[in-house]
PDB file of C-alpha atoms in Angstrom:
ATOM      1  CA  UNK G   1      37.586  34.056  60.712  1.00  0.00           C
ATOM      2  CA  UNK G   2      40.250  36.390  62.083  1.00  0.00           C
ATOM      3  CA  UNK G   3      41.970  33.433  63.728  1.00  0.00           C
ATOM      4  CA  UNK G   4      42.234  31.601  60.394  1.00  0.00           C
ATOM      5  CA  UNK G   5      43.781  34.615  58.703  1.00  0.00           C
ATOM      6  CA  UNK G   6      46.142  35.199  61.626  1.00  0.00           C
ATOM      7  CA  UNK G   7      47.227  31.568  61.548  1.00  0.00           C
ATOM      8  CA  UNK G   8      47.954  31.674  57.834  1.00  0.00           C
ATOM      9  CA  UNK G   9      49.725  35.024  58.189  1.00  0.00           C
ATOM     10  CA  UNK G  10      52.060  33.605  60.841  1.00  0.00           C
ATOM     11  CA  UNK G  11      52.896  30.635  58.632  1.00  0.00           C
ATOM     12  CA  UNK G  12      53.482  32.817  55.583  1.00  0.00           C
ATOM     13  CA  UNK G  13      55.714  35.219  57.507  1.00  0.00           C
ATOM     14  CA  UNK G  14      58.156  32.545  58.667  1.00  0.00           C
ATOM     15  CA  UNK G  15      58.169  30.743  55.319  1.00  0.00           C
ATOM     16  CA  UNK G  16      58.841  34.043  53.565  1.00  0.00           C
ATOM     17  CA  UNK G  17      61.631  34.817  56.033  1.00  0.00           C
ATOM     18  CA  UNK G  18      63.307  31.507  55.243  1.00  0.00           C
ATOM     19  CA  UNK G  19      63.049  32.218  51.517  1.00  0.00           C
ATOM     20  CA  UNK G  20      64.463  35.744  51.928  1.00  0.00           C
ATOM     21  CA  UNK G  21      67.366  34.541  54.078  1.00  0.00           C
ATOM     22  CA  UNK G  22      68.141  31.906  51.450  1.00  0.00           C
ATOM     23  CA  UNK G  23      67.893  34.494  48.668  1.00  0.00           C
ATOM     24  CA  UNK G  24      70.497  36.775  50.295  1.00  0.00           C
ATOM     25  CA  UNK G  25      72.772  33.807  51.011  1.00  0.00           C
ATOM     26  CA  UNK G  26      72.386  33.820  54.789  1.00  0.00           C
ATOM     27  CA  UNK G  27      70.828  30.332  54.711  1.00  0.00           C
ATOM     28  CA  UNK G  28      71.964  27.549  52.389  1.00  0.00           C
ATOM     29  CA  UNK G  29      71.128  23.898  51.692  1.00  0.00           C
ATOM     30  CA  UNK G  30      73.408  23.051  54.614  1.00  0.00           C
ATOM     31  CA  UNK G  31      71.352  25.385  56.804  1.00  0.00           C
ATOM     32  CA  UNK G  32      68.173  23.681  55.652  1.00  0.00           C
ATOM     33  CA  UNK G  33      69.617  20.287  56.573  1.00  0.00           C
ATOM     34  CA  UNK G  34      70.607  21.578  60.000  1.00  0.00           C
ATOM     35  CA  UNK G  35      67.135  23.036  60.627  1.00  0.00           C
ATOM     36  CA  UNK G  36      65.456  19.794  59.582  1.00  0.00           C
ATOM     37  CA  UNK G  37      67.716  17.746  61.861  1.00  0.00           C
ATOM     38  CA  UNK G  38      67.099  20.126  64.753  1.00  0.00           C
ATOM     39  CA  UNK G  39      63.339  19.875  64.260  1.00  0.00           C
ATOM     40  CA  UNK G  40      63.350  16.089  63.832  1.00  0.00           C
ATOM     41  CA  UNK G  41      65.718  15.048  66.600  1.00  0.00           C
ATOM     42  CA  UNK G  42      65.250  17.723  69.272  1.00  0.00           C
ATOM     43  CA  UNK G  43      62.485  20.309  68.957  1.00  0.00           C
ATOM     44  CA  UNK G  44      59.606  18.262  67.496  1.00  0.00           C
ATOM     45  CA  UNK G  45      59.847  15.426  70.073  1.00  0.00           C
ATOM     46  CA  UNK G  46      59.739  18.030  72.850  1.00  0.00           C
ATOM     47  CA  UNK G  47      56.709  19.723  71.272  1.00  0.00           C
ATOM     48  CA  UNK G  48      54.891  16.427  70.775  1.00  0.00           C
ATOM     49  CA  UNK G  49      55.510  15.439  74.375  1.00  0.00           C
ATOM     50  CA  UNK G  50      53.943  18.618  75.768  1.00  0.00           C
ATOM     51  CA  UNK G  51      51.004  18.783  73.324  1.00  0.00           C
ATOM     52  CA  UNK G  52      49.944  15.172  73.922  1.00  0.00           C
ATOM     53  CA  UNK G  53      50.615  15.340  77.677  1.00  0.00           C
ATOM     54  CA  UNK G  54      48.302  18.351  78.041  1.00  0.00           C
ATOM     55  CA  UNK G  55      45.438  16.808  76.020  1.00  0.00           C
ATOM     56  CA  UNK G  56      42.260  15.708  77.808  1.00  0.00           C
ATOM     57  CA  UNK G  57      42.184  12.076  76.696  1.00  0.00           C
ATOM     58  CA  UNK G  58      38.738  11.491  78.221  1.00  0.00           C
ATOM     59  CA  UNK G  59      37.256  14.136  75.932  1.00  0.00           C
ATOM     60  CA  UNK G  60      39.413  13.147  72.988  1.00  0.00           C
ATOM     61  CA  UNK G  61      38.131   9.580  72.669  1.00  0.00           C
ATOM     62  CA  UNK G  62      34.647  10.493  71.459  1.00  0.00           C
ATOM     63  CA  UNK G  63      32.464  10.660  68.336  1.00  0.00           C
ATOM     64  CA  UNK G  64      34.700  13.431  67.060  1.00  0.00           C
ATOM     65  CA  UNK G  65      37.610  11.024  66.922  1.00  0.00           C
ATOM     66  CA  UNK G  66      35.481   8.482  65.047  1.00  0.00           C
ATOM     67  CA  UNK G  67      34.589  11.015  62.348  1.00  0.00           C
ATOM     68  CA  UNK G  68      38.158  12.291  62.130  1.00  0.00           C
ATOM     69  CA  UNK G  69      39.674   8.811  61.889  1.00  0.00           C
ATOM     70  CA  UNK G  70      37.118   7.751  59.299  1.00  0.00           C
ATOM     71  CA  UNK G  71      37.893  10.742  57.104  1.00  0.00           C
ATOM     72  CA  UNK G  72      41.626  10.030  57.329  1.00  0.00           C
ATOM     73  CA  UNK G  73      41.109   6.348  56.522  1.00  0.00           C
ATOM     74  CA  UNK G  74      38.879   7.236  53.575  1.00  0.00           C
ATOM     75  CA  UNK G  75      41.427   9.639  52.123  1.00  0.00           C
ATOM     76  CA  UNK G  76      44.179   7.038  52.570  1.00  0.00           C
ATOM     77  CA  UNK G  77      42.227   4.247  50.870  1.00  0.00           C
ATOM     78  CA  UNK G  78      41.291   6.501  47.971  1.00  0.00           C
ATOM     79  CA  UNK G  79      44.890   7.606  47.538  1.00  0.00           C
ATOM     80  CA  UNK G  80      46.198   4.033  47.522  1.00  0.00           C
ATOM     81  CA  UNK G  81      43.589   3.047  44.941  1.00  0.00           C
ATOM     82  CA  UNK G  82      43.909   6.087  42.672  1.00  0.00           C
ATOM     83  CA  UNK G  83      47.700   6.309  42.891  1.00  0.00           C
ATOM     84  CA  UNK G  84      47.982   2.962  41.115  1.00  0.00           C
ATOM     85  CA  UNK G  85      46.404   4.661  38.101  1.00  0.00           C
ATOM     86  CA  UNK G  86      47.736   8.212  38.431  1.00  0.00           C
ATOM     87  CA  UNK G  87      51.240   7.785  39.824  1.00  0.00           C
ATOM     88  CA  UNK G  88      52.989   4.527  40.700  1.00  0.00           C
ATOM     89  CA  UNK G  89      55.685   5.244  43.258  1.00  0.00           C
ATOM     90  CA  UNK G  90      58.206   3.230  45.278  1.00  0.00           C
ATOM     91  CA  UNK G  91      56.967   2.490  48.831  1.00  0.00           C
ATOM     92  CA  UNK G  92      58.790   5.364  50.601  1.00  0.00           C
ATOM     93  CA  UNK G  93      57.482   7.944  48.118  1.00  0.00           C
ATOM     94  CA  UNK G  94      54.006   6.413  48.405  1.00  0.00           C
ATOM     95  CA  UNK G  95      54.098   6.903  52.183  1.00  0.00           C
ATOM     96  CA  UNK G  96      55.060  10.568  51.831  1.00  0.00           C
ATOM     97  CA  UNK G  97      52.427  11.268  49.163  1.00  0.00           C
ATOM     98  CA  UNK G  98      49.769   9.465  51.224  1.00  0.00           C
ATOM     99  CA  UNK G  99      50.636  11.640  54.224  1.00  0.00           C
ATOM    100  CA  UNK G 100      50.261  14.711  52.001  1.00  0.00           C
ATOM    101  CA  UNK G 101      46.682  13.669  51.253  1.00  0.00           C
ATOM    102  CA  UNK G 102      45.551  13.207  54.878  1.00  0.00           C
ATOM    103  CA  UNK G 103      48.001  14.633  57.474  1.00  0.00           C
ATOM    104  CA  UNK G 104      46.618  18.031  58.524  1.00  0.00           C
ATOM    105  CA  UNK G 105      48.456  21.008  59.972  1.00  0.00           C
ATOM    106  CA  UNK G 106      46.868  20.497  63.385  1.00  0.00           C
ATOM    107  CA  UNK G 107      49.707  21.945  65.453  1.00  0.00           C
ATOM    108  CA  UNK G 108      50.766  25.396  64.376  1.00  0.00           C
ATOM    109  CA  UNK G 109      47.605  26.185  62.361  1.00  0.00           C
ATOM    110  CA  UNK G 110      44.979  23.926  63.903  1.00  0.00           C
ATOM    111  CA  UNK G 111      45.528  25.297  67.404  1.00  0.00           C
ATOM    112  CA  UNK G 112      44.833  28.965  66.514  1.00  0.00           C
ATOM    113  CA  UNK G 113      41.903  27.917  64.331  1.00  0.00           C
ATOM    114  CA  UNK G 114      40.416  25.869  67.174  1.00  0.00           C
ATOM    115  CA  UNK G 115      41.011  28.624  69.710  1.00  0.00           C
ATOM    116  CA  UNK G 116      39.948  31.707  67.767  1.00  0.00           C
ATOM    117  CA  UNK G 117      37.482  30.362  65.200  1.00  0.00           C
ATOM    118  CA  UNK G 118      35.925  27.368  66.954  1.00  0.00           C
ATOM    119  CA  UNK G 119      36.215  28.830  70.446  1.00  0.00           C
ATOM    120  CA  UNK G 120      37.902  25.832  72.088  1.00  0.00           C
ATOM    121  CA  UNK G 121      41.535  24.823  71.538  1.00  0.00           C
ATOM    122  CA  UNK G 122      40.774  21.343  72.903  1.00  0.00           C
ATOM    123  CA  UNK G 123      38.759  20.563  69.763  1.00  0.00           C
ATOM    124  CA  UNK G 124      41.997  19.968  67.884  1.00  0.00           C
ATOM    125  CA  UNK G 125      43.219  17.357  70.379  1.00  0.00           C
ATOM    126  CA  UNK G 126      41.594  14.330  68.636  1.00  0.00           C
ATOM    127  CA  UNK G 127      43.326  15.231  65.371  1.00  0.00           C
ATOM    128  CA  UNK G 128      46.681  15.744  67.047  1.00  0.00           C
ATOM    129  CA  UNK G 129      46.536  12.484  68.982  1.00  0.00           C
ATOM    130  CA  UNK G 130      45.375  10.481  65.972  1.00  0.00           C
ATOM    131  CA  UNK G 131      48.237  11.795  63.901  1.00  0.00           C
ATOM    132  CA  UNK G 132      50.962  11.610  66.518  1.00  0.00           C
ATOM    133  CA  UNK G 133      50.039   8.299  68.114  1.00  0.00           C
ATOM    134  CA  UNK G 134      48.765   6.360  65.072  1.00  0.00           C
ATOM    135  CA  UNK G 135      49.566   7.893  61.682  1.00  0.00           C
ATOM    136  CA  UNK G 136      53.053   9.142  62.405  1.00  0.00           C
ATOM    137  CA  UNK G 137      54.417   5.981  64.095  1.00  0.00           C
ATOM    138  CA  UNK G 138      52.982   3.804  61.317  1.00  0.00           C
ATOM    139  CA  UNK G 139      54.472   6.068  58.636  1.00  0.00           C
ATOM    140  CA  UNK G 140      57.824   6.112  60.413  1.00  0.00           C
ATOM    141  CA  UNK G 141      57.820   2.330  60.720  1.00  0.00           C
ATOM    142  CA  UNK G 142      57.119   1.902  57.002  1.00  0.00           C
ATOM    143  CA  UNK G 143      59.740   4.479  56.056  1.00  0.00           C
ATOM    144  CA  UNK G 144      62.280   2.802  58.311  1.00  0.00           C
ATOM    145  CA  UNK G 145      61.456  -0.596  56.823  1.00  0.00           C
ATOM    146  CA  UNK G 146      61.520   0.491  53.175  1.00  0.00           C
ATOM    147  CA  UNK G 147      64.651   2.632  53.410  1.00  0.00           C
ATOM    148  CA  UNK G 148      66.731   0.320  55.616  1.00  0.00           C
ATOM    149  CA  UNK G 149      69.755  -1.553  54.349  1.00  0.00           C
ATOM    150  CA  UNK G 150      69.366  -5.090  53.132  1.00  0.00           C
ATOM    151  CA  UNK G 151      71.127  -6.607  56.126  1.00  0.00           C
ATOM    152  CA  UNK G 152      68.757  -5.221  58.746  1.00  0.00           C
ATOM    153  CA  UNK G 153      66.511  -7.771  60.408  1.00  0.00           C
ATOM    154  CA  UNK G 154      63.140  -7.503  62.122  1.00  0.00           C
ATOM    155  CA  UNK G 155      64.652  -6.928  65.562  1.00  0.00           C
ATOM    156  CA  UNK G 156      66.898  -4.122  64.315  1.00  0.00           C
ATOM    157  CA  UNK G 157      63.994  -2.520  62.471  1.00  0.00           C
ATOM    158  CA  UNK G 158      61.817  -2.696  65.576  1.00  0.00           C
ATOM    159  CA  UNK G 159      64.526  -1.068  67.695  1.00  0.00           C
ATOM    160  CA  UNK G 160      65.059   1.632  65.076  1.00  0.00           C
ATOM    161  CA  UNK G 161      61.337   2.417  65.032  1.00  0.00           C
ATOM    162  CA  UNK G 162      60.997   2.464  68.818  1.00  0.00           C
ATOM    163  CA  UNK G 163      64.015   4.736  69.134  1.00  0.00           C
ATOM    164  CA  UNK G 164      62.640   7.267  66.654  1.00  0.00           C
ATOM    165  CA  UNK G 165      62.585  10.596  68.551  1.00  0.00           C
ATOM    166  CA  UNK G 166      59.183  11.684  67.234  1.00  0.00           C
ATOM    167  CA  UNK G 167      57.574   8.436  68.292  1.00  0.00           C
ATOM    168  CA  UNK G 168      59.251   8.577  71.693  1.00  0.00           C
ATOM    169  CA  UNK G 169      57.960  12.096  72.298  1.00  0.00           C
ATOM    170  CA  UNK G 170      54.391  11.205  71.341  1.00  0.00           C
ATOM    171  CA  UNK G 171      54.318   7.978  73.380  1.00  0.00           C
ATOM    172  CA  UNK G 172      55.793   9.607  76.484  1.00  0.00           C
ATOM    173  CA  UNK G 173      53.246  12.421  76.210  1.00  0.00           C
ATOM    174  CA  UNK G 174      50.404   9.899  75.940  1.00  0.00           C
ATOM    175  CA  UNK G 175      51.653   8.057  79.033  1.00  0.00           C
ATOM    176  CA  UNK G 176      51.653  11.323  80.976  1.00  0.00           C
ATOM    177  CA  UNK G 177      48.160  12.189  79.741  1.00  0.00           C
ATOM    178  CA  UNK G 178      46.705   8.775  80.622  1.00  0.00           C
ATOM    179  CA  UNK G 179      48.298   8.635  84.079  1.00  0.00           C
ATOM    180  CA  UNK G 180      47.695  12.253  84.985  1.00  0.00           C
ATOM    181  CA  UNK G 181      51.350  12.714  85.899  1.00  0.00           C
ATOM    182  CA  UNK G 182      53.014  16.080  85.375  1.00  0.00           C
ATOM    183  CA  UNK G 183      56.636  16.807  84.662  1.00  0.00           C
ATOM    184  CA  UNK G 184      58.380  18.791  87.399  1.00  0.00           C
ATOM    185  CA  UNK G 185      58.655  22.459  86.473  1.00  0.00           C
ATOM    186  CA  UNK G 186      62.434  22.176  86.408  1.00  0.00           C
ATOM    187  CA  UNK G 187      62.029  19.612  83.605  1.00  0.00           C
ATOM    188  CA  UNK G 188      58.951  21.040  81.884  1.00  0.00           C
ATOM    189  CA  UNK G 189      60.420  24.535  81.414  1.00  0.00           C
ATOM    190  CA  UNK G 190      63.377  23.494  79.198  1.00  0.00           C
ATOM    191  CA  UNK G 191      61.148  21.013  77.330  1.00  0.00           C
ATOM    192  CA  UNK G 192      58.741  23.857  76.529  1.00  0.00           C
ATOM    193  CA  UNK G 193      61.639  25.995  75.322  1.00  0.00           C
ATOM    194  CA  UNK G 194      62.901  23.221  73.060  1.00  0.00           C
ATOM    195  CA  UNK G 195      59.407  22.571  71.706  1.00  0.00           C
ATOM    196  CA  UNK G 196      59.075  26.233  70.862  1.00  0.00           C
ATOM    197  CA  UNK G 197      61.815  25.828  68.251  1.00  0.00           C
ATOM    198  CA  UNK G 198      59.989  23.121  66.286  1.00  0.00           C
ATOM    199  CA  UNK G 199      57.531  25.143  64.222  1.00  0.00           C
ATOM    200  CA  UNK G 200      59.923  28.025  63.367  1.00  0.00           C
ATOM    201  CA  UNK G 201      62.644  25.550  62.361  1.00  0.00           C
ATOM    202  CA  UNK G 202      60.255  23.609  60.110  1.00  0.00           C
ATOM    203  CA  UNK G 203      58.883  26.755  58.476  1.00  0.00           C
ATOM    204  CA  UNK G 204      62.284  28.336  57.902  1.00  0.00           C
ATOM    205  CA  UNK G 205      63.583  25.105  56.348  1.00  0.00           C
ATOM    206  CA  UNK G 206      60.510  25.012  54.139  1.00  0.00           C
ATOM    207  CA  UNK G 207      61.133  28.592  53.011  1.00  0.00           C
ATOM    208  CA  UNK G 208      64.730  27.743  52.137  1.00  0.00           C
ATOM    209  CA  UNK G 209      63.491  24.828  50.039  1.00  0.00           C
ATOM    210  CA  UNK G 210      61.056  27.073  48.172  1.00  0.00           C
ATOM    211  CA  UNK G 211      63.834  29.497  47.261  1.00  0.00           C
ATOM    212  CA  UNK G 212      66.690  27.108  46.480  1.00  0.00           C
ATOM    213  CA  UNK G 213      64.768  24.132  45.141  1.00  0.00           C
ATOM    214  CA  UNK G 214      62.600  23.823  42.031  1.00  0.00           C
ATOM    215  CA  UNK G 215      59.730  26.295  41.807  1.00  0.00           C
ATOM    216  CA  UNK G 216      56.517  25.034  43.457  1.00  0.00           C
ATOM    217  CA  UNK G 217      54.777  22.740  41.003  1.00  0.00           C
ATOM    218  CA  UNK G 218      57.787  22.543  38.683  1.00  0.00           C
ATOM    219  CA  UNK G 219      59.345  19.488  40.298  1.00  0.00           C
ATOM    220  CA  UNK G 220      56.245  17.292  40.566  1.00  0.00           C
ATOM    221  CA  UNK G 221      53.922  15.955  37.853  1.00  0.00           C
ATOM    222  CA  UNK G 222      50.696  18.009  37.907  1.00  0.00           C
ATOM    223  CA  UNK G 223      48.499  14.924  38.138  1.00  0.00           C
ATOM    224  CA  UNK G 224      50.298  13.851  41.326  1.00  0.00           C
ATOM    225  CA  UNK G 225      49.606  17.207  42.946  1.00  0.00           C
ATOM    226  CA  UNK G 226      45.992  17.269  41.761  1.00  0.00           C
ATOM    227  CA  UNK G 227      45.461  13.875  43.392  1.00  0.00           C
ATOM    228  CA  UNK G 228      47.012  14.582  46.795  1.00  0.00           C
ATOM    229  CA  UNK G 229      45.774  18.173  47.118  1.00  0.00           C
ATOM    230  CA  UNK G 230      42.295  17.252  45.900  1.00  0.00           C
ATOM    231  CA  UNK G 231      42.040  14.468  48.461  1.00  0.00           C
ATOM    232  CA  UNK G 232      43.354  16.738  51.202  1.00  0.00           C
ATOM    233  CA  UNK G 233      41.177  19.799  50.591  1.00  0.00           C
ATOM    234  CA  UNK G 234      37.982  18.343  49.118  1.00  0.00           C
ATOM    235  CA  UNK G 235      37.581  14.659  49.908  1.00  0.00           C
ATOM    236  CA  UNK G 236      38.827  14.589  53.509  1.00  0.00           C
ATOM    237  CA  UNK G 237      36.620  17.462  54.801  1.00  0.00           C
ATOM    238  CA  UNK G 238      33.615  16.091  52.873  1.00  0.00           C
ATOM    239  CA  UNK G 239      34.119  12.665  54.453  1.00  0.00           C
ATOM    240  CA  UNK G 240      34.583  14.222  57.890  1.00  0.00           C
ATOM    241  CA  UNK G 241      31.310  16.130  57.533  1.00  0.00           C
ATOM    242  CA  UNK G 242      29.345  13.098  56.322  1.00  0.00           C
ATOM    243  CA  UNK G 243      30.766  10.810  58.992  1.00  0.00           C
ATOM    244  CA  UNK G 244      30.212  13.470  61.626  1.00  0.00           C
ATOM    245  CA  UNK G 245      26.528  13.648  60.759  1.00  0.00           C
ATOM    246  CA  UNK G 246      26.368   9.841  60.733  1.00  0.00           C
ATOM    247  CA  UNK G 247      27.659   9.625  64.333  1.00  0.00           C
ATOM    248  CA  UNK G 248      25.384  12.401  65.542  1.00  0.00           C
ATOM    249  CA  UNK G 249      27.639  15.467  65.576  1.00  0.00           C
ATOM    250  CA  UNK G 250      25.823  18.788  65.254  1.00  0.00           C
ATOM    251  CA  UNK G 251      26.450  22.531  65.181  1.00  0.00           C
ATOM    252  CA  UNK G 252      29.891  23.464  66.546  1.00  0.00           C
ATOM    253  CA  UNK G 253      31.139  19.877  66.798  1.00  0.00           C
ATOM    254  CA  UNK G 254      30.259  19.136  63.165  1.00  0.00           C
ATOM    255  CA  UNK G 255      31.691  22.461  62.005  1.00  0.00           C
ATOM    256  CA  UNK G 256      34.911  21.785  63.938  1.00  0.00           C
ATOM    257  CA  UNK G 257      35.404  18.336  62.400  1.00  0.00           C
ATOM    258  CA  UNK G 258      34.931  19.698  58.870  1.00  0.00           C
ATOM    259  CA  UNK G 259      37.164  22.764  59.330  1.00  0.00           C
ATOM    260  CA  UNK G 260      39.996  20.833  60.950  1.00  0.00           C
ATOM    261  CA  UNK G 261      39.869  18.229  58.165  1.00  0.00           C
ATOM    262  CA  UNK G 262      40.216  21.061  55.631  1.00  0.00           C
ATOM    263  CA  UNK G 263      43.478  22.332  57.126  1.00  0.00           C
ATOM    264  CA  UNK G 264      46.443  22.096  54.730  1.00  0.00           C
ATOM    265  CA  UNK G 265      49.101  19.398  54.732  1.00  0.00           C
ATOM    266  CA  UNK G 266      51.360  19.771  57.771  1.00  0.00           C
ATOM    267  CA  UNK G 267      54.981  20.889  57.596  1.00  0.00           C
ATOM    268  CA  UNK G 268      55.792  17.715  59.549  1.00  0.00           C
ATOM    269  CA  UNK G 269      55.400  15.802  56.283  1.00  0.00           C
ATOM    270  CA  UNK G 270      58.127  17.914  54.710  1.00  0.00           C
ATOM    271  CA  UNK G 271      60.385  17.259  57.703  1.00  0.00           C
ATOM    272  CA  UNK G 272      59.841  13.500  57.443  1.00  0.00           C
ATOM    273  CA  UNK G 273      60.372  13.552  53.675  1.00  0.00           C
ATOM    274  CA  UNK G 274      63.594  15.517  54.130  1.00  0.00           C
ATOM    275  CA  UNK G 275      64.785  13.258  56.950  1.00  0.00           C
ATOM    276  CA  UNK G 276      64.420  10.127  54.797  1.00  0.00           C
ATOM    277  CA  UNK G 277      65.189  11.944  51.506  1.00  0.00           C
ATOM    278  CA  UNK G 278      62.077  10.541  49.846  1.00  0.00           C
ATOM    279  CA  UNK G 279      59.307  12.527  48.139  1.00  0.00           C
ATOM    280  CA  UNK G 280      60.717  15.875  49.301  1.00  0.00           C
ATOM    281  CA  UNK G 281      59.533  17.909  46.298  1.00  0.00           C
ATOM    282  CA  UNK G 282      56.037  16.390  46.318  1.00  0.00           C
ATOM    283  CA  UNK G 283      55.708  17.135  50.032  1.00  0.00           C
ATOM    284  CA  UNK G 284      56.899  20.701  49.579  1.00  0.00           C
ATOM    285  CA  UNK G 285      54.574  21.403  46.658  1.00  0.00           C
ATOM    286  CA  UNK G 286      51.570  19.754  48.322  1.00  0.00           C
ATOM    287  CA  UNK G 287      52.082  21.851  51.456  1.00  0.00           C
ATOM    288  CA  UNK G 288      52.408  25.036  49.392  1.00  0.00           C
ATOM    289  CA  UNK G 289      49.315  24.437  47.246  1.00  0.00           C
ATOM    290  CA  UNK G 290      47.130  23.060  50.035  1.00  0.00           C
ATOM    291  CA  UNK G 291      48.026  25.997  52.301  1.00  0.00           C
ATOM    292  CA  UNK G 292      46.830  28.452  49.649  1.00  0.00           C
ATOM    293  CA  UNK G 293      43.796  26.360  48.687  1.00  0.00           C
ATOM    294  CA  UNK G 294      42.615  25.692  52.225  1.00  0.00           C
ATOM    295  CA  UNK G 295      41.600  29.321  52.750  1.00  0.00           C
ATOM    296  CA  UNK G 296      38.666  29.332  50.264  1.00  0.00           C
ATOM    297  CA  UNK G 297      37.724  25.801  51.331  1.00  0.00           C
ATOM    298  CA  UNK G 298      37.468  26.788  55.001  1.00  0.00           C
ATOM    299  CA  UNK G 299      35.527  29.920  54.073  1.00  0.00           C
ATOM    300  CA  UNK G 300      33.098  27.779  52.047  1.00  0.00           C
ATOM    301  CA  UNK G 301      32.637  25.355  54.952  1.00  0.00           C
ATOM    302  CA  UNK G 302      31.981  28.304  57.252  1.00  0.00           C
ATOM    303  CA  UNK G 303      29.316  29.633  54.903  1.00  0.00           C
ATOM    304  CA  UNK G 304      27.607  26.239  54.657  1.00  0.00           C
ATOM    305  CA  UNK G 305      27.693  25.109  58.293  1.00  0.00           C
ATOM    306  CA  UNK G 306      27.261  28.342  60.273  1.00  0.00           C
TER     307      UNK G 306
END
């Protein structure tokens, strides 16, 4: 459990630093915008390329992926059904809120959890690939379509989606993983350096938003947050555990699927919301509350399955 606490401590430290720098006036809304743009256009694509390229795709496409994908699909369907009763939103805001209910922090928190708690960092690869290669491109395509100007046709929308830097990074990484090709060290080294900026930039921008924006929970209707956070922390890990047992997962594999599904909403959702200026406050509040709430949930899963 030390790895879980260390992962959360690292997140909290950078978020707190962003809030402190905003409080003393060193970072402003303009700084937040710059950090988000840097993460979206430069650092995150580089990080996605290296993470996906290094994944063992032969191990990834297994029963673990089936359980993980089923849990994500279940959370999505439930959100779409319940949101019609709890909170009707325009399509872009619906996309962001849906991501809050199912998109886990598999990168900067899932990796240390997999390495130090589960004993194998590769266990997080199915989650990362599912999110980067399926969920994220689909979400980006819908956001592009629903926020585009009225004069944009299908061809222009397709080109805009294909040219999205996050999608390009993930697809290029998948091509490298499937073919077994490796980037030359002279190329890989600067890509690694750029990717290293992604998580700090996202967390600092998030901290600035916490300090300069509405207080967490004050800008979103409580019922909206109860829905997305409840689906994220309770329904998704429960579905992952049930589906894992249904496909024959046991012991460490079953524990891994449940714990990774219980990770909080990823900061990537906040970056996407900020990039498209849709559902920013809901994304911020869902990340904040799910990050705090995921700790007791993961501890409970550990007590039940180990």
